[in-house]
PDB file of C-alpha atoms in Angstrom:
ATOM      1  CA  UNK A  72     -12.416  22.167  10.278  1.00 68.00           C
ATOM      2  CA  UNK A  73      -9.967  21.828  13.192  1.00 72.00           C
ATOM      3  CA  UNK A  74     -12.633  20.172  15.338  1.00 77.00           C
ATOM      4  CA  UNK A  75     -13.410  17.776  12.511  1.00 73.00           C
ATOM      5  CA  UNK A  76      -9.729  16.811  12.185  1.00 75.00           C
ATOM      6  CA  UNK A  77      -9.283  16.346  15.943  1.00 80.00           C
ATOM      7  CA  UNK A  78     -12.360  14.128  16.058  1.00 79.00           C
ATOM      8  CA  UNK A  79     -11.034  11.978  13.229  1.00 75.00           C
ATOM      9  CA  UNK A  80      -7.558  11.731  14.829  1.00 79.00           C
ATOM     10  CA  UNK A  81      -9.093  10.734  18.171  1.00 82.00           C
ATOM     11  CA  UNK A  82     -10.968   7.823  16.601  1.00 81.00           C
ATOM     12  CA  UNK A  83      -7.712   6.567  15.044  1.00 82.00           C
ATOM     13  CA  UNK A  84      -6.283   5.671  18.489  1.00 86.00           C
ATOM     14  CA  UNK A  85      -8.761   2.906  19.478  1.00 88.00           C
ATOM     15  CA  UNK A  86      -8.686   1.607  15.900  1.00 87.00           C
ATOM     16  CA  UNK A  87      -4.894   1.216  16.035  1.00 87.00           C
ATOM     17  CA  UNK A  88      -5.101  -0.744  19.284  1.00 88.00           C
ATOM     18  CA  UNK A  89      -7.956  -2.878  17.928  1.00 89.00           C
ATOM     19  CA  UNK A  90      -5.910  -3.724  14.844  1.00 88.00           C
ATOM     20  CA  UNK A  91      -2.838  -4.581  16.942  1.00 89.00           C
ATOM     21  CA  UNK A  92      -4.887  -6.852  19.239  1.00 90.00           C
ATOM     22  CA  UNK A  93      -6.432  -8.810  16.358  1.00 90.00           C
ATOM     23  CA  UNK A  94      -3.097  -9.040  14.516  1.00 88.00           C
ATOM     24  CA  UNK A  95      -1.218 -10.152  17.644  1.00 89.00           C
ATOM     25  CA  UNK A  96      -3.701 -12.933  18.412  1.00 89.00           C
ATOM     26  CA  UNK A  97      -3.816 -14.223  14.824  1.00 87.00           C
ATOM     27  CA  UNK A  98      -0.016 -14.221  14.479  1.00 86.00           C
ATOM     28  CA  UNK A  99       0.560 -16.098  17.727  1.00 83.00           C
ATOM     29  CA  UNK A 100      -2.203 -18.641  17.060  1.00 82.00           C
ATOM     30  CA  UNK A 101      -0.649 -19.542  13.713  1.00 79.00           C
ATOM     31  CA  UNK A 102       1.057 -22.966  13.874  1.00 77.00           C
ATOM     32  CA  UNK A 103       4.858 -22.948  14.118  1.00 72.00           C
ATOM     33  CA  UNK A 104       7.537 -21.388  16.280  1.00 71.00           C
ATOM     34  CA  UNK A 105       9.951 -18.520  15.591  1.00 72.00           C
ATOM     35  CA  UNK A 106      13.087 -19.781  13.879  1.00 64.00           C
ATOM     36  CA  UNK A 107      15.405 -18.213  16.457  1.00 58.00           C
ATOM     37  CA  UNK A 108      19.078 -19.141  15.883  1.00 53.00           C
ATOM     38  CA  UNK A 109      17.955 -21.413  13.047  1.00 57.00           C
ATOM     39  CA  UNK A 110      16.776 -23.904  15.670  1.00 57.00           C
ATOM     40  CA  UNK A 111      14.159 -25.635  13.516  1.00 59.00           C
ATOM     41  CA  UNK A 112      16.730 -26.814  10.965  1.00 61.00           C
ATOM     42  CA  UNK A 113      19.679 -27.296  13.353  1.00 65.00           C
ATOM     43  CA  UNK A 114      19.856 -30.803  14.912  1.00 65.00           C
ATOM     44  CA  UNK A 115      22.303 -29.505  17.542  1.00 67.00           C
ATOM     45  CA  UNK A 116      19.614 -27.278  19.058  1.00 67.00           C
ATOM     46  CA  UNK A 117      18.007 -29.525  21.678  1.00 72.00           C
ATOM     47  CA  UNK A 118      14.545 -29.229  23.174  1.00 74.00           C
ATOM     48  CA  UNK A 119      16.012 -27.698  26.361  1.00 78.00           C
ATOM     49  CA  UNK A 120      17.761 -25.002  24.325  1.00 73.00           C
ATOM     50  CA  UNK A 121      14.540 -24.203  22.487  1.00 73.00           C
ATOM     51  CA  UNK A 122      12.707 -23.859  25.818  1.00 77.00           C
ATOM     52  CA  UNK A 123      15.406 -21.486  27.090  1.00 78.00           C
ATOM     53  CA  UNK A 124      15.076 -19.390  23.941  1.00 73.00           C
ATOM     54  CA  UNK A 125      11.281 -19.274  24.356  1.00 75.00           C
ATOM     55  CA  UNK A 126      11.731 -18.166  27.971  1.00 80.00           C
ATOM     56  CA  UNK A 127      14.327 -15.564  26.950  1.00 75.00           C
ATOM     57  CA  UNK A 128      11.924 -13.949  24.464  1.00 76.00           C
ATOM     58  CA  UNK A 129       8.859 -14.302  26.724  1.00 78.00           C
ATOM     59  CA  UNK A 130       7.126 -16.777  24.412  1.00 78.00           C
ATOM     60  CA  UNK A 131       6.373 -19.139  27.325  1.00 80.00           C
ATOM     61  CA  UNK A 132       4.051 -16.592  28.939  1.00 84.00           C
ATOM     62  CA  UNK A 133       0.270 -16.515  28.371  1.00 87.00           C
ATOM     63  CA  UNK A 134      -0.856 -14.656  25.270  1.00 87.00           C
ATOM     64  CA  UNK A 135      -2.493 -11.751  27.107  1.00 87.00           C
ATOM     65  CA  UNK A 136       0.708 -11.186  29.133  1.00 89.00           C
ATOM     66  CA  UNK A 137       2.760 -11.165  25.917  1.00 89.00           C
ATOM     67  CA  UNK A 138       0.357  -8.641  24.385  1.00 89.00           C
ATOM     68  CA  UNK A 139       0.502  -6.462  27.508  1.00 90.00           C
ATOM     69  CA  UNK A 140       4.310  -6.452  27.379  1.00 89.00           C
ATOM     70  CA  UNK A 141       4.213  -5.606  23.669  1.00 88.00           C
ATOM     71  CA  UNK A 142       1.780  -2.697  24.252  1.00 89.00           C
ATOM     72  CA  UNK A 143       4.034  -1.326  27.029  1.00 88.00           C
ATOM     73  CA  UNK A 144       6.886  -1.126  24.530  1.00 87.00           C
ATOM     74  CA  UNK A 145       4.639   0.088  21.695  1.00 87.00           C
ATOM     75  CA  UNK A 146       3.416   3.200  23.587  1.00 85.00           C
ATOM     76  CA  UNK A 147       7.095   4.195  23.821  1.00 84.00           C
ATOM     77  CA  UNK A 148       7.446   3.575  20.040  1.00 82.00           C
ATOM     78  CA  UNK A 149       9.675   0.592  20.813  1.00 85.00           C
ATOM     79  CA  UNK A 150       8.828  -2.407  18.618  1.00 86.00           C
ATOM     80  CA  UNK A 151      11.388  -4.626  20.308  1.00 84.00           C
ATOM     81  CA  UNK A 152      14.331  -6.637  18.969  1.00 86.00           C
ATOM     82  CA  UNK A 153      14.006  -8.756  15.842  1.00 86.00           C
ATOM     83  CA  UNK A 154      14.121 -12.545  16.270  1.00 83.00           C
ATOM     84  CA  UNK A 155      16.263 -12.827  13.124  1.00 81.00           C
ATOM     85  CA  UNK A 156      19.981 -13.536  13.348  1.00 78.00           C
ATOM     86  CA  UNK A 157      21.010  -9.868  13.038  1.00 80.00           C
ATOM     87  CA  UNK A 158      19.227  -9.101  16.383  1.00 82.00           C
ATOM     88  CA  UNK A 159      18.621  -5.495  15.359  1.00 88.00           C
ATOM     89  CA  UNK A 160      15.876  -3.215  16.726  1.00 89.00           C
ATOM     90  CA  UNK A 161      12.748  -3.569  14.610  1.00 89.00           C
ATOM     91  CA  UNK A 162      12.287   0.183  14.313  1.00 89.00           C
ATOM     92  CA  UNK A 163      15.746   0.502  12.704  1.00 89.00           C
ATOM     93  CA  UNK A 164      14.946  -2.192  10.128  1.00 90.00           C
ATOM     94  CA  UNK A 165      11.653  -0.507   9.271  1.00 89.00           C
ATOM     95  CA  UNK A 166      13.277   2.946   9.045  1.00 89.00           C
ATOM     96  CA  UNK A 167      15.689   1.622   6.420  1.00 89.00           C
ATOM     97  CA  UNK A 168      12.991   0.167   4.227  1.00 89.00           C
ATOM     98  CA  UNK A 169       9.886   2.311   4.645  1.00 87.00           C
ATOM     99  CA  UNK A 170      11.081   5.168   2.336  1.00 89.00           C
ATOM    100  CA  UNK A 171      11.383   2.707  -0.563  1.00 88.00           C
ATOM    101  CA  UNK A 172       7.907   1.257  -0.067  1.00 87.00           C
ATOM    102  CA  UNK A 173       6.208   4.621   0.486  1.00 86.00           C
ATOM    103  CA  UNK A 174       7.953   6.137  -2.548  1.00 88.00           C
ATOM    104  CA  UNK A 175       6.893   3.275  -4.813  1.00 88.00           C
ATOM    105  CA  UNK A 176       3.317   3.354  -3.492  1.00 85.00           C
ATOM    106  CA  UNK A 177       3.032   7.135  -3.881  1.00 86.00           C
ATOM    107  CA  UNK A 178       4.336   6.948  -7.441  1.00 89.00           C
ATOM    108  CA  UNK A 179       1.976   4.047  -8.192  1.00 87.00           C
ATOM    109  CA  UNK A 180      -1.000   5.912  -6.760  1.00 85.00           C
ATOM    110  CA  UNK A 181      -0.084   9.056  -8.713  1.00 88.00           C
ATOM    111  CA  UNK A 182       0.131   6.988 -11.894  1.00 89.00           C
ATOM    112  CA  UNK A 183      -3.242   5.384 -11.152  1.00 87.00           C
ATOM    113  CA  UNK A 184      -4.962   8.750 -10.727  1.00 86.00           C
ATOM    114  CA  UNK A 185      -3.157  10.436 -13.631  1.00 90.00           C
ATOM    115  CA  UNK A 186      -4.171   7.674 -16.054  1.00 90.00           C
ATOM    116  CA  UNK A 187      -7.360   6.285 -14.473  1.00 87.00           C
ATOM    117  CA  UNK A 188      -9.296   9.570 -14.126  1.00 88.00           C
ATOM    118  CA  UNK A 189      -8.776  10.697 -17.775  1.00 89.00           C
ATOM    119  CA  UNK A 190      -9.762   7.198 -18.938  1.00 89.00           C
ATOM    120  CA  UNK A 191     -12.940   7.378 -16.833  1.00 87.00           C
ATOM    121  CA  UNK A 192     -13.794  10.865 -18.160  1.00 88.00           C
ATOM    122  CA  UNK A 193     -13.214   9.810 -21.761  1.00 89.00           C
ATOM    123  CA  UNK A 194     -15.286   6.630 -21.352  1.00 88.00           C
ATOM    124  CA  UNK A 195     -18.156   8.641 -19.822  1.00 87.00           C
ATOM    125  CA  UNK A 196     -17.978  11.323 -22.525  1.00 85.00           C
ATOM    126  CA  UNK A 197     -17.843   8.805 -25.387  1.00 87.00           C
ATOM    127  CA  UNK A 198     -19.862   5.994 -23.811  1.00 84.00           C
ATOM    128  CA  UNK A 199     -20.196   2.771 -25.848  1.00 83.00           C
ATOM    129  CA  UNK A 200     -17.645   3.934 -28.449  1.00 87.00           C
ATOM    130  CA  UNK A 201     -15.068   1.477 -29.749  1.00 88.00           C
ATOM    131  CA  UNK A 202     -12.283   3.097 -27.726  1.00 88.00           C
ATOM    132  CA  UNK A 203     -14.465   3.026 -24.583  1.00 86.00           C
ATOM    133  CA  UNK A 204     -14.956  -0.709 -24.962  1.00 87.00           C
ATOM    134  CA  UNK A 205     -11.272  -1.221 -25.744  1.00 88.00           C
ATOM    135  CA  UNK A 206     -10.106   0.736 -22.688  1.00 85.00           C
ATOM    136  CA  UNK A 207     -12.627  -1.081 -20.483  1.00 83.00           C
ATOM    137  CA  UNK A 208     -11.353  -4.458 -21.670  1.00 85.00           C
ATOM    138  CA  UNK A 209      -7.726  -3.346 -21.172  1.00 84.00           C
ATOM    139  CA  UNK A 210      -8.107  -2.092 -17.571  1.00 81.00           C
ATOM    140  CA  UNK A 211     -10.235  -5.057 -16.529  1.00 81.00           C
ATOM    141  CA  UNK A 212      -7.693  -7.453 -17.995  1.00 82.00           C
ATOM    142  CA  UNK A 213      -5.109  -5.824 -15.740  1.00 77.00           C
ATOM    143  CA  UNK A 214      -7.448  -6.083 -12.770  1.00 77.00           C
ATOM    144  CA  UNK A 215      -8.258  -9.751 -13.362  1.00 80.00           C
ATOM    145  CA  UNK A 216      -4.764 -11.028 -14.180  1.00 81.00           C
ATOM    146  CA  UNK A 217      -2.594 -12.105 -11.207  1.00 83.00           C
ATOM    147  CA  UNK A 218       0.082  -9.534 -10.384  1.00 80.00           C
ATOM    148  CA  UNK A 219       2.904 -12.056 -10.167  1.00 83.00           C
ATOM    149  CA  UNK A 220       2.006 -13.481 -13.591  1.00 86.00           C
ATOM    150  CA  UNK A 221       2.062 -10.041 -15.263  1.00 86.00           C
ATOM    151  CA  UNK A 222       5.327  -9.277 -13.454  1.00 86.00           C
ATOM    152  CA  UNK A 223       6.990 -12.431 -14.736  1.00 87.00           C
ATOM    153  CA  UNK A 224       5.800 -11.808 -18.317  1.00 89.00           C
ATOM    154  CA  UNK A 225       7.089  -8.223 -18.306  1.00 88.00           C
ATOM    155  CA  UNK A 226      10.377  -9.293 -16.720  1.00 88.00           C
ATOM    156  CA  UNK A 227      10.914 -11.836 -19.499  1.00 90.00           C
ATOM    157  CA  UNK A 228       9.900  -9.399 -22.265  1.00 90.00           C
ATOM    158  CA  UNK A 229      11.588  -6.152 -21.146  1.00 90.00           C
ATOM    159  CA  UNK A 230      14.394  -7.604 -19.046  1.00 86.00           C
ATOM    160  CA  UNK A 231      15.445 -10.774 -20.861  1.00 87.00           C
ATOM    161  CA  UNK A 232      14.171 -10.558 -24.451  1.00 89.00           C
ATOM    162  CA  UNK A 233      14.631  -6.801 -25.118  1.00 88.00           C
ATOM    163  CA  UNK A 234      17.218  -6.207 -22.365  1.00 85.00           C
ATOM    164  CA  UNK A 235      15.837  -2.693 -21.784  1.00 88.00           C
ATOM    165  CA  UNK A 236      15.092  -2.784 -18.051  1.00 87.00           C
ATOM    166  CA  UNK A 237      16.726  -4.475 -15.037  1.00 87.00           C
ATOM    167  CA  UNK A 238      14.643  -7.192 -13.432  1.00 84.00           C
ATOM    168  CA  UNK A 239      15.823  -7.053  -9.810  1.00 83.00           C
ATOM    169  CA  UNK A 240      17.130  -4.718  -7.151  1.00 83.00           C
ATOM    170  CA  UNK A 241      16.896  -0.969  -6.747  1.00 83.00           C
ATOM    171  CA  UNK A 242      20.320   0.098  -8.048  1.00 84.00           C
ATOM    172  CA  UNK A 243      23.045  -1.134 -10.359  1.00 84.00           C
ATOM    173  CA  UNK A 244      26.310  -2.503  -8.920  1.00 82.00           C
ATOM    174  CA  UNK A 245      28.248   0.545 -10.188  1.00 83.00           C
ATOM    175  CA  UNK A 246      25.594   3.009  -9.024  1.00 83.00           C
ATOM    176  CA  UNK A 247      28.082   5.163  -7.068  1.00 84.00           C
ATOM    177  CA  UNK A 248      30.122   5.751 -10.227  1.00 85.00           C
ATOM    178  CA  UNK A 249      27.220   7.426 -12.050  1.00 85.00           C
ATOM    179  CA  UNK A 250      26.675  11.173 -12.346  1.00 86.00           C
ATOM    180  CA  UNK A 251      23.626  12.644 -10.530  1.00 86.00           C
ATOM    181  CA  UNK A 252      21.575  12.425 -13.735  1.00 89.00           C
ATOM    182  CA  UNK A 253      22.866   8.901 -14.301  1.00 88.00           C
ATOM    183  CA  UNK A 254      21.774   7.890 -10.796  1.00 87.00           C
ATOM    184  CA  UNK A 255      18.260   9.222 -11.410  1.00 89.00           C
ATOM    185  CA  UNK A 256      18.134   7.374 -14.734  1.00 89.00           C
ATOM    186  CA  UNK A 257      19.357   4.172 -13.081  1.00 88.00           C
ATOM    187  CA  UNK A 258      16.726   4.381 -10.338  1.00 88.00           C
ATOM    188  CA  UNK A 259      14.038   5.115 -12.936  1.00 89.00           C
ATOM    189  CA  UNK A 260      14.999   2.035 -14.936  1.00 89.00           C
ATOM    190  CA  UNK A 261      14.891  -0.168 -11.845  1.00 88.00           C
ATOM    191  CA  UNK A 262      11.542   1.212 -10.632  1.00 88.00           C
ATOM    192  CA  UNK A 263       9.759   1.317 -13.995  1.00 89.00           C
ATOM    193  CA  UNK A 264       8.451  -2.243 -13.945  1.00 88.00           C
ATOM    194  CA  UNK A 265       7.486  -2.417 -10.217  1.00 87.00           C
ATOM    195  CA  UNK A 266       5.592   0.898 -10.368  1.00 88.00           C
ATOM    196  CA  UNK A 267       3.794   0.069 -13.616  1.00 87.00           C
ATOM    197  CA  UNK A 268       2.780  -3.377 -12.342  1.00 84.00           C
ATOM    198  CA  UNK A 269       1.631  -1.954  -9.027  1.00 81.00           C
ATOM    199  CA  UNK A 270      -0.462   0.696 -10.796  1.00 83.00           C
ATOM    200  CA  UNK A 271      -1.895  -1.578 -13.511  1.00 81.00           C
ATOM    201  CA  UNK A 272      -4.285  -3.395 -11.184  1.00 75.00           C
ATOM    202  CA  UNK A 273      -5.667  -0.147  -9.742  1.00 78.00           C
ATOM    203  CA  UNK A 274      -6.619   1.444 -13.071  1.00 81.00           C
ATOM    204  CA  UNK A 275      -9.814  -0.563 -13.415  1.00 77.00           C
ATOM    205  CA  UNK A 276     -11.324   0.593 -10.116  1.00 78.00           C
ATOM    206  CA  UNK A 277     -10.502   4.293 -10.530  1.00 83.00           C
ATOM    207  CA  UNK A 278     -11.560   4.497 -14.192  1.00 84.00           C
ATOM    208  CA  UNK A 279     -14.847   2.636 -13.540  1.00 82.00           C
ATOM    209  CA  UNK A 280     -15.684   4.765 -10.498  1.00 82.00           C
ATOM    210  CA  UNK A 281     -14.880   7.924 -12.462  1.00 85.00           C
ATOM    211  CA  UNK A 282     -16.977   6.865 -15.460  1.00 86.00           C
ATOM    212  CA  UNK A 283     -20.056   5.797 -13.488  1.00 85.00           C
ATOM    213  CA  UNK A 284     -19.889   8.816 -11.191  1.00 86.00           C
ATOM    214  CA  UNK A 285     -19.596  11.239 -14.115  1.00 87.00           C
ATOM    215  CA  UNK A 286     -22.445   9.562 -15.994  1.00 88.00           C
ATOM    216  CA  UNK A 287     -24.621   9.907 -12.886  1.00 87.00           C
ATOM    217  CA  UNK A 288     -23.762  13.598 -12.534  1.00 87.00           C
ATOM    218  CA  UNK A 289     -24.371  14.277 -16.223  1.00 86.00           C
ATOM    219  CA  UNK A 290     -27.961  13.075 -15.778  1.00 86.00           C
ATOM    220  CA  UNK A 291     -28.691  15.667 -13.078  1.00 86.00           C
ATOM    221  CA  UNK A 292     -31.067  18.552 -13.802  1.00 87.00           C
ATOM    222  CA  UNK A 293     -28.503  21.282 -13.129  1.00 85.00           C
ATOM    223  CA  UNK A 294     -26.295  19.834 -15.866  1.00 85.00           C
ATOM    224  CA  UNK A 295     -29.258  19.895 -18.294  1.00 85.00           C
ATOM    225  CA  UNK A 296     -29.872  23.498 -17.255  1.00 87.00           C
ATOM    226  CA  UNK A 297     -26.220  24.362 -17.912  1.00 85.00           C
ATOM    227  CA  UNK A 298     -26.501  22.882 -21.417  1.00 84.00           C
ATOM    228  CA  UNK A 299     -29.806  24.744 -21.959  1.00 86.00           C
ATOM    229  CA  UNK A 300     -28.064  28.037 -21.112  1.00 84.00           C
ATOM    230  CA  UNK A 301     -25.772  27.412 -24.060  1.00 83.00           C
ATOM    231  CA  UNK A 302     -22.556  26.782 -22.114  1.00 83.00           C
ATOM    232  CA  UNK A 303     -19.815  24.931 -24.024  1.00 84.00           C
ATOM    233  CA  UNK A 304     -19.553  21.238 -23.219  1.00 81.00           C
ATOM    234  CA  UNK A 305     -15.990  21.579 -21.955  1.00 81.00           C
ATOM    235  CA  UNK A 306     -17.105  24.225 -19.442  1.00 83.00           C
ATOM    236  CA  UNK A 307     -20.064  22.136 -18.276  1.00 83.00           C
ATOM    237  CA  UNK A 308     -17.796  19.169 -17.692  1.00 82.00           C
ATOM    238  CA  UNK A 309     -14.979  21.109 -16.036  1.00 80.00           C
ATOM    239  CA  UNK A 310     -16.931  23.538 -13.862  1.00 79.00           C
ATOM    240  CA  UNK A 311     -20.192  21.751 -13.074  1.00 80.00           C
ATOM    241  CA  UNK A 312     -19.745  17.995 -13.411  1.00 83.00           C
ATOM    242  CA  UNK A 313     -16.189  17.018 -12.529  1.00 82.00           C
ATOM    243  CA  UNK A 314     -16.084  18.341  -8.958  1.00 76.00           C
ATOM    244  CA  UNK A 315     -19.183  16.417  -7.909  1.00 79.00           C
ATOM    245  CA  UNK A 316     -18.125  13.356  -9.877  1.00 81.00           C
ATOM    246  CA  UNK A 317     -14.771  13.237  -8.046  1.00 79.00           C
ATOM    247  CA  UNK A 318     -16.362  12.650  -4.608  1.00 75.00           C
ATOM    248  CA  UNK A 319     -16.654   8.836  -4.944  1.00 73.00           C
ATOM    249  CA  UNK A 320     -13.156   8.733  -6.469  1.00 74.00           C
ATOM    250  CA  UNK A 321     -11.728  10.496  -3.396  1.00 73.00           C
ATOM    251  CA  UNK A 322     -13.141   7.681  -1.275  1.00 71.00           C
ATOM    252  CA  UNK A 323     -11.066   5.231  -3.286  1.00 71.00           C
ATOM    253  CA  UNK A 324      -7.907   7.092  -2.223  1.00 68.00           C
ATOM    254  CA  UNK A 325      -8.232   5.839   1.343  1.00 66.00           C
ATOM    255  CA  UNK A 326      -9.348   2.383   0.293  1.00 67.00           C
ATOM    256  CA  UNK A 327      -6.383   2.003  -2.101  1.00 70.00           C
ATOM    257  CA  UNK A 328      -3.701   2.240   0.595  1.00 69.00           C
ATOM    258  CA  UNK A 329      -4.162  -1.276   2.087  1.00 68.00           C
ATOM    259  CA  UNK A 330      -4.156  -2.813  -1.379  1.00 69.00           C
ATOM    260  CA  UNK A 331      -0.973  -1.027  -2.382  1.00 68.00           C
ATOM    261  CA  UNK A 332       0.817  -1.997   0.847  1.00 70.00           C
ATOM    262  CA  UNK A 333      -0.362  -5.597   0.463  1.00 72.00           C
ATOM    263  CA  UNK A 334       0.746  -5.562  -3.164  1.00 74.00           C
ATOM    264  CA  UNK A 335       4.207  -4.434  -2.050  1.00 80.00           C
ATOM    265  CA  UNK A 336       4.751  -7.879  -0.524  1.00 83.00           C
ATOM    266  CA  UNK A 337       4.321  -9.467  -3.961  1.00 82.00           C
ATOM    267  CA  UNK A 338       6.249  -7.181  -6.290  1.00 79.00           C
ATOM    268  CA  UNK A 339       9.038  -6.379  -3.810  1.00 85.00           C
ATOM    269  CA  UNK A 340       9.631 -10.107  -3.366  1.00 84.00           C
ATOM    270  CA  UNK A 341       9.548 -10.724  -7.129  1.00 86.00           C
ATOM    271  CA  UNK A 342      11.866  -7.813  -7.994  1.00 86.00           C
ATOM    272  CA  UNK A 343      14.103  -8.210  -4.886  1.00 87.00           C
ATOM    273  CA  UNK A 344      13.402  -4.635  -3.804  1.00 87.00           C
ATOM    274  CA  UNK A 345      14.561  -3.945  -0.225  1.00 88.00           C
ATOM    275  CA  UNK A 346      11.273  -2.516   1.021  1.00 86.00           C
ATOM    276  CA  UNK A 347       8.795  -3.264   3.772  1.00 87.00           C
ATOM    277  CA  UNK A 348       6.964  -5.822   1.651  1.00 86.00           C
ATOM    278  CA  UNK A 349      10.073  -7.967   1.240  1.00 87.00           C
ATOM    279  CA  UNK A 350      10.903  -7.583   4.957  1.00 89.00           C
ATOM    280  CA  UNK A 351       7.347  -8.619   5.862  1.00 89.00           C
ATOM    281  CA  UNK A 352       7.565 -11.734   3.692  1.00 88.00           C
ATOM    282  CA  UNK A 353      10.895 -12.798   5.236  1.00 88.00           C
ATOM    283  CA  UNK A 354       9.578 -12.087   8.745  1.00 88.00           C
ATOM    284  CA  UNK A 355       6.485 -14.210   8.198  1.00 86.00           C
ATOM    285  CA  UNK A 356       8.578 -17.094   6.875  1.00 84.00           C
ATOM    286  CA  UNK A 357      10.815 -17.017   9.994  1.00 83.00           C
ATOM    287  CA  UNK A 358       7.961 -16.227  12.480  1.00 83.00           C
ATOM    288  CA  UNK A 359       9.739 -13.020  13.477  1.00 86.00           C
ATOM    289  CA  UNK A 360       6.855 -11.760  15.650  1.00 88.00           C
ATOM    290  CA  UNK A 361       8.285  -8.332  16.652  1.00 89.00           C
ATOM    291  CA  UNK A 362       9.066  -7.403  13.039  1.00 90.00           C
ATOM    292  CA  UNK A 363       5.684  -8.647  11.793  1.00 89.00           C
ATOM    293  CA  UNK A 364       3.853  -6.612  14.435  1.00 89.00           C
ATOM    294  CA  UNK A 365       5.976  -3.536  13.701  1.00 89.00           C
ATOM    295  CA  UNK A 366       5.203  -3.693   9.967  1.00 88.00           C
ATOM    296  CA  UNK A 367       1.498  -4.329  10.600  1.00 88.00           C
ATOM    297  CA  UNK A 368       1.294  -1.319  12.915  1.00 88.00           C
ATOM    298  CA  UNK A 369       3.023   0.907  10.359  1.00 86.00           C
ATOM    299  CA  UNK A 370       0.721  -0.452   7.627  1.00 84.00           C
ATOM    300  CA  UNK A 371      -2.362   0.165   9.784  1.00 85.00           C
ATOM    301  CA  UNK A 372      -1.197   3.694  10.556  1.00 85.00           C
ATOM    302  CA  UNK A 373      -0.606   4.468   6.868  1.00 82.00           C
ATOM    303  CA  UNK A 374      -4.038   3.051   6.027  1.00 81.00           C
ATOM    304  CA  UNK A 375      -5.759   5.201   8.644  1.00 83.00           C
ATOM    305  CA  UNK A 376      -3.712   8.195   7.478  1.00 83.00           C
ATOM    306  CA  UNK A 377      -4.874   7.560   3.907  1.00 79.00           C
ATOM    307  CA  UNK A 378      -8.481   7.445   5.126  1.00 80.00           C
ATOM    308  CA  UNK A 379      -7.944  10.687   7.052  1.00 81.00           C
ATOM    309  CA  UNK A 380      -6.538  12.414   3.944  1.00 81.00           C
ATOM    310  CA  UNK A 381      -9.520  11.120   1.961  1.00 77.00           C
ATOM    311  CA  UNK A 382     -11.905  12.505   4.622  1.00 76.00           C
ATOM    312  CA  UNK A 383     -10.173  15.886   4.512  1.00 78.00           C
ATOM    313  CA  UNK A 384     -10.362  16.006   0.712  1.00 76.00           C
ATOM    314  CA  UNK A 385     -14.004  14.940   0.946  1.00 72.00           C
ATOM    315  CA  UNK A 386     -14.726  17.753   3.403  1.00 71.00           C
ATOM    316  CA  UNK A 387     -12.952  20.256   1.152  1.00 72.00           C
ATOM    317  CA  UNK A 388     -14.927  19.106  -1.893  1.00 68.00           C
ATOM    318  CA  UNK A 389     -18.265  19.035  -0.053  1.00 67.00           C
ATOM    319  CA  UNK A 390     -18.458  21.438   2.956  1.00 65.00           C
ATOM    320  CA  UNK A 391     -21.718  19.848   4.151  1.00 63.00           C
ATOM    321  CA  UNK A 392     -19.703  16.839   5.383  1.00 61.00           C
ATOM    322  CA  UNK A 393     -17.892  18.969   7.973  1.00 56.00           C
ATOM    323  CA  UNK A 394     -21.230  20.089   9.421  1.00 50.00           C
ATOM    324  CA  UNK A 395     -22.490  16.503   9.546  1.00 49.00           C
TER     325      UNK A 395
END
């Protein structure tokens, strides 16, 4: 098992550098210049001043030289200084916001698995029933509808019409005055809509994978043999079918991470949540190259880590994979 993990970790290194190279080239080939000192909208910033700023930040150098300089800093875990007006180290800005984004994504993923897997099992057990068709239509409606549209509808309904949930931010203005239980309740109210909206789109994939995988397993001969031996249906499902049926679902765990991180950009911007998604959106708008690269590297690392966890769970569920 240790050899398997080391092999997987070793392959993550060239993948990280490949991702950074592609991201760096695409970002720098995008039209536009970094809005350093608000130069694009400030008529007092002359062309000579802009050239000095470009020289100061190394933007006048060839692209491969810029990438080489960035990699030299990156191997020391230094993502550079942000081009934004606060001029703060990128790593400090990411440190402040990454707990929020990871917490929301972990809660969303937990919600997806806690709701999606039982839905898939039920739909496989009672295939073509009225409730199966209803649940299928419900989860696919969530998958097909644009996230921002659902978010706006729920904000209007729960935040404006019913006035049950806050529609922006992570905490109330008087958060510090609350008791510990009150603080937890306040955070829960603020995170309810973002987490539910983030999880809604992922239910369709997990429930469909679970249903189809379980139906495939239930057609196997060893399941027929288990029924022929007179075992109760609940035991056949729990002990013989579910473990094998979960293998394709485990694969989805790794594949879900990029989607959740990408989705953070949308719902964090809509709900004004100070996470990495909102920081990424603001950085892209201002062409803040160091911050964009820092967030992309962190996102790539989390994605590869999610794939590694999925591989480990896969190896635990099916020991033959470790041998292969």
